[in-house]
Amino acid sequence: EVVLTQSPATLSLSPGERATLSCRASQSVSSFLAWYQQKPGQAPRLLIYDASNRATGIPARFRGSGSGTDFTLTISSLEPEDFAVYYCQQRGNWPPFTFGPGTRVDIK
Amino acid sequence: EEQLVESGGDLVQPGGSLRLSCAASGFIFNKYWMSWVRQAPGKGLEWVANIKQDGSEKYYAVSVEGRFTISRDNARSSLFLQMNSLRLDDTAVYFCAKAVEAGLPEFRGQGSLVTVSS
């Protein structure tokens, strides 16, 4: 099973700042890595798939990068609606499809 | 507009059974893999099961294999999850998801809460 590790667990930033979230896989998942955003009481929303492709309707301030075992989600300038929990998820080696434990982006 | 409406969640005793349903609309249901993903209270996301477009392939998380069964009815654009031998750690919100690719879920519903408690 591929284990995903996300860091940091919590990121405290102010609106307008840049957020850099990391996801590391225990073995290579090629580029089959996705990022989801989840707000309290809501279902997760797909942001990025295949490491660097933005899903439909996702603003350009969200950028994904990486391949193999190391991936990054960058939010170039945080908007108030971006404060949420972010999960990475892999489908490079399945089953099972696995999610990381999440990074919470809090308002500083 | 694409929609997934989950139903069937309830309070059930350990060892009991429950069947979740998911009604899909706004997209061609039989063109997509479908998934169930769950989230225990205050915890992260856990993939539960996947089913191929025609139902010929099904995959399960180790934690539910042998107890849960995923199925679909393409004529009714519906997805199901039969859950047997429920345990306390099965307590979660269960999300139905449309899989853009086999392992790439897109969530379109609010989930259904399953509580296993005596």
PDB file of C-alpha atoms in Angstrom, chain B residues 26-117:
ATOM      1  CA  GLY B  26     -26.759  15.347 -14.725  1.00  0.00           C
ATOM      2  CA  PHE B  27     -24.206  13.024 -16.324  1.00  0.00           C
ATOM      3  CA  ILE B  28     -24.135   9.756 -18.240  1.00  0.00           C
ATOM      4  CA  PHE B  29     -23.883   7.374 -15.307  1.00  0.00           C
ATOM      5  CA  ASN B  30     -22.862   4.265 -17.225  1.00  0.00           C
ATOM      6  CA  LYS B  31     -19.763   5.966 -18.659  1.00  0.00           C
ATOM      7  CA  TYR B  32     -17.994   6.264 -15.309  1.00  0.00           C
ATOM      8  CA  TRP B  33     -16.381   4.204 -12.632  1.00  0.00           C
ATOM      9  CA  MET B  34     -18.055   4.974  -9.309  1.00  0.00           C
ATOM     10  CA  SER B  35     -16.597   5.054  -5.814  1.00  0.00           C
ATOM     11  CA  TRP B  36     -17.501   5.150  -2.153  1.00  0.00           C
ATOM     12  CA  VAL B  37     -15.236   7.175   0.125  1.00  0.00           C
ATOM     13  CA  ARG B  38     -15.799   7.629   3.852  1.00  0.00           C
ATOM     14  CA  GLN B  39     -14.755  10.066   6.539  1.00  0.00           C
ATOM     15  CA  ALA B  40     -14.891   9.238  10.225  1.00  0.00           C
ATOM     16  CA  PRO B  41     -15.850  12.146  12.504  1.00  0.00           C
ATOM     17  CA  GLY B  42     -12.991  14.640  12.658  1.00  0.00           C
ATOM     18  CA  LYS B  43     -10.738  12.388  10.564  1.00  0.00           C
ATOM     19  CA  GLY B  44      -9.415  12.207   7.023  1.00  0.00           C
ATOM     20  CA  LEU B  45     -10.703  10.573   3.876  1.00  0.00           C
ATOM     21  CA  GLU B  46     -10.640   6.810   3.310  1.00  0.00           C
ATOM     22  CA  TRP B  47     -11.391   5.108  -0.003  1.00  0.00           C
ATOM     23  CA  VAL B  48     -13.870   2.248   0.498  1.00  0.00           C
ATOM     24  CA  ALA B  49     -14.736   0.683  -2.856  1.00  0.00           C
ATOM     25  CA  ASN B  50     -14.778   1.157  -6.640  1.00  0.00           C
ATOM     26  CA  ILE B  51     -16.913  -0.371  -9.361  1.00  0.00           C
ATOM     27  CA  LYS B  52     -16.332  -0.342 -13.107  1.00  0.00           C
ATOM     28  CA  GLN B  53     -18.853   1.065 -15.588  1.00  0.00           C
ATOM     29  CA  ASP B  54     -20.484  -2.300 -16.336  1.00  0.00           C
ATOM     30  CA  GLY B  55     -20.024  -3.718 -12.831  1.00  0.00           C
ATOM     31  CA  SER B  56     -17.527  -6.325 -14.040  1.00  0.00           C
ATOM     32  CA  GLU B  57     -14.723  -5.154 -11.750  1.00  0.00           C
ATOM     33  CA  LYS B  58     -14.991  -4.245  -8.087  1.00  0.00           C
ATOM     34  CA  TYR B  59     -12.270  -3.308  -5.637  1.00  0.00           C
ATOM     35  CA  TYR B  60     -12.393  -2.859  -1.893  1.00  0.00           C
ATOM     36  CA  ALA B  61     -10.297  -1.471   0.922  1.00  0.00           C
ATOM     37  CA  VAL B  62      -8.862  -4.203   3.128  1.00  0.00           C
ATOM     38  CA  SER B  63     -10.813  -2.785   6.069  1.00  0.00           C
ATOM     39  CA  VAL B  64     -14.174  -3.593   4.434  1.00  0.00           C
ATOM     40  CA  GLU B  65     -13.386  -6.559   2.151  1.00  0.00           C
ATOM     41  CA  GLY B  66     -15.734  -9.460   2.808  1.00  0.00           C
ATOM     42  CA  ARG B  67     -18.209  -7.272   4.700  1.00  0.00           C
ATOM     43  CA  PHE B  68     -19.191  -4.586   2.174  1.00  0.00           C
ATOM     44  CA  THR B  69     -20.493  -5.043  -1.372  1.00  0.00           C
ATOM     45  CA  ILE B  70     -20.597  -2.314  -3.990  1.00  0.00           C
ATOM     46  CA  SER B  71     -23.095  -2.561  -6.835  1.00  0.00           C
ATOM     47  CA  ARG B  72     -24.788  -0.387  -9.401  1.00  0.00           C
ATOM     48  CA  ASP B  73     -27.955  -0.212 -11.491  1.00  0.00           C
ATOM     49  CA  ASN B  74     -27.159   1.657 -14.688  1.00  0.00           C
ATOM     50  CA  ALA B  75     -30.794   1.665 -15.796  1.00  0.00           C
ATOM     51  CA  ARG B  76     -31.642   3.673 -12.676  1.00  0.00           C
ATOM     52  CA  SER B  77     -28.358   5.655 -12.492  1.00  0.00           C
ATOM     53  CA  SER B  78     -27.871   4.375  -8.976  1.00  0.00           C
ATOM     54  CA  LEU B  79     -24.966   3.155  -6.874  1.00  0.00           C
ATOM     55  CA  PHE B  80     -25.264   1.030  -3.764  1.00  0.00           C
ATOM     56  CA  LEU B  81     -23.171  -0.091  -0.824  1.00  0.00           C
ATOM     57  CA  GLN B  82     -24.373  -3.084   1.160  1.00  0.00           C
ATOM     58  CA  MET B  83     -22.681  -3.037   4.550  1.00  0.00           C
ATOM     59  CA  ASN B  84     -22.780  -6.125   6.753  1.00  0.00           C
ATOM     60  CA  SER B  85     -21.132  -7.028  10.068  1.00  0.00           C
ATOM     61  CA  LEU B  86     -20.793  -3.356  10.886  1.00  0.00           C
ATOM     62  CA  ARG B  87     -18.194  -2.349  13.443  1.00  0.00           C
ATOM     63  CA  LEU B  88     -17.757   0.717  15.620  1.00  0.00           C
ATOM     64  CA  ASP B  89     -14.945   1.954  13.368  1.00  0.00           C
ATOM     65  CA  ASP B  90     -17.264   1.958  10.359  1.00  0.00           C
ATOM     66  CA  THR B  91     -18.897   5.079  11.803  1.00  0.00           C
ATOM     67  CA  ALA B  92     -18.417   7.784   9.170  1.00  0.00           C
ATOM     68  CA  VAL B  93     -19.960   9.985   6.568  1.00  0.00           C
ATOM     69  CA  TYR B  94     -20.068   7.952   3.362  1.00  0.00           C
ATOM     70  CA  PHE B  95     -19.618   9.859   0.121  1.00  0.00           C
ATOM     71  CA  CYS B  96     -20.590   8.549  -3.269  1.00  0.00           C
ATOM     72  CA  ALA B  97     -18.305   9.839  -6.027  1.00  0.00           C
ATOM     73  CA  LYS B  98     -18.103   9.812  -9.781  1.00  0.00           C
ATOM     74  CA  ALA B  99     -14.657   8.604 -10.816  1.00  0.00           C
ATOM     75  CA  VAL B 100     -13.272  10.612 -13.708  1.00  0.00           C
ATOM     76  CA  GLU B 101     -10.674   7.872 -14.009  1.00  0.00           C
ATOM     77  CA  ALA B 102     -10.717   4.602 -12.071  1.00  0.00           C
ATOM     78  CA  GLY B 103      -9.151   6.169  -9.003  1.00  0.00           C
ATOM     79  CA  LEU B 104      -9.987   9.836  -9.369  1.00  0.00           C
ATOM     80  CA  PRO B 105     -13.208  10.632  -7.518  1.00  0.00           C
ATOM     81  CA  GLU B 106     -15.214  13.777  -8.014  1.00  0.00           C
ATOM     82  CA  PHE B 107     -17.648  14.438  -5.202  1.00  0.00           C
ATOM     83  CA  ARG B 108     -21.059  15.842  -6.001  1.00  0.00           C
ATOM     84  CA  GLY B 109     -23.082  15.038  -2.873  1.00  0.00           C
ATOM     85  CA  GLN B 110     -23.187  15.791   0.827  1.00  0.00           C
ATOM     86  CA  GLY B 111     -22.696  12.257   2.087  1.00  0.00           C
ATOM     87  CA  SER B 112     -24.726   9.947   4.307  1.00  0.00           C
ATOM     88  CA  LEU B 113     -23.943   9.466   7.981  1.00  0.00           C
ATOM     89  CA  VAL B 114     -23.602   5.932   9.290  1.00  0.00           C
ATOM     90  CA  THR B 115     -23.324   5.599  13.048  1.00  0.00           C
ATOM     91  CA  VAL B 116     -22.477   2.223  14.547  1.00  0.00           C
ATOM     92  CA  SER B 117     -23.174   2.210  18.260  1.00  0.00           C
TER      93      SER B 117
END
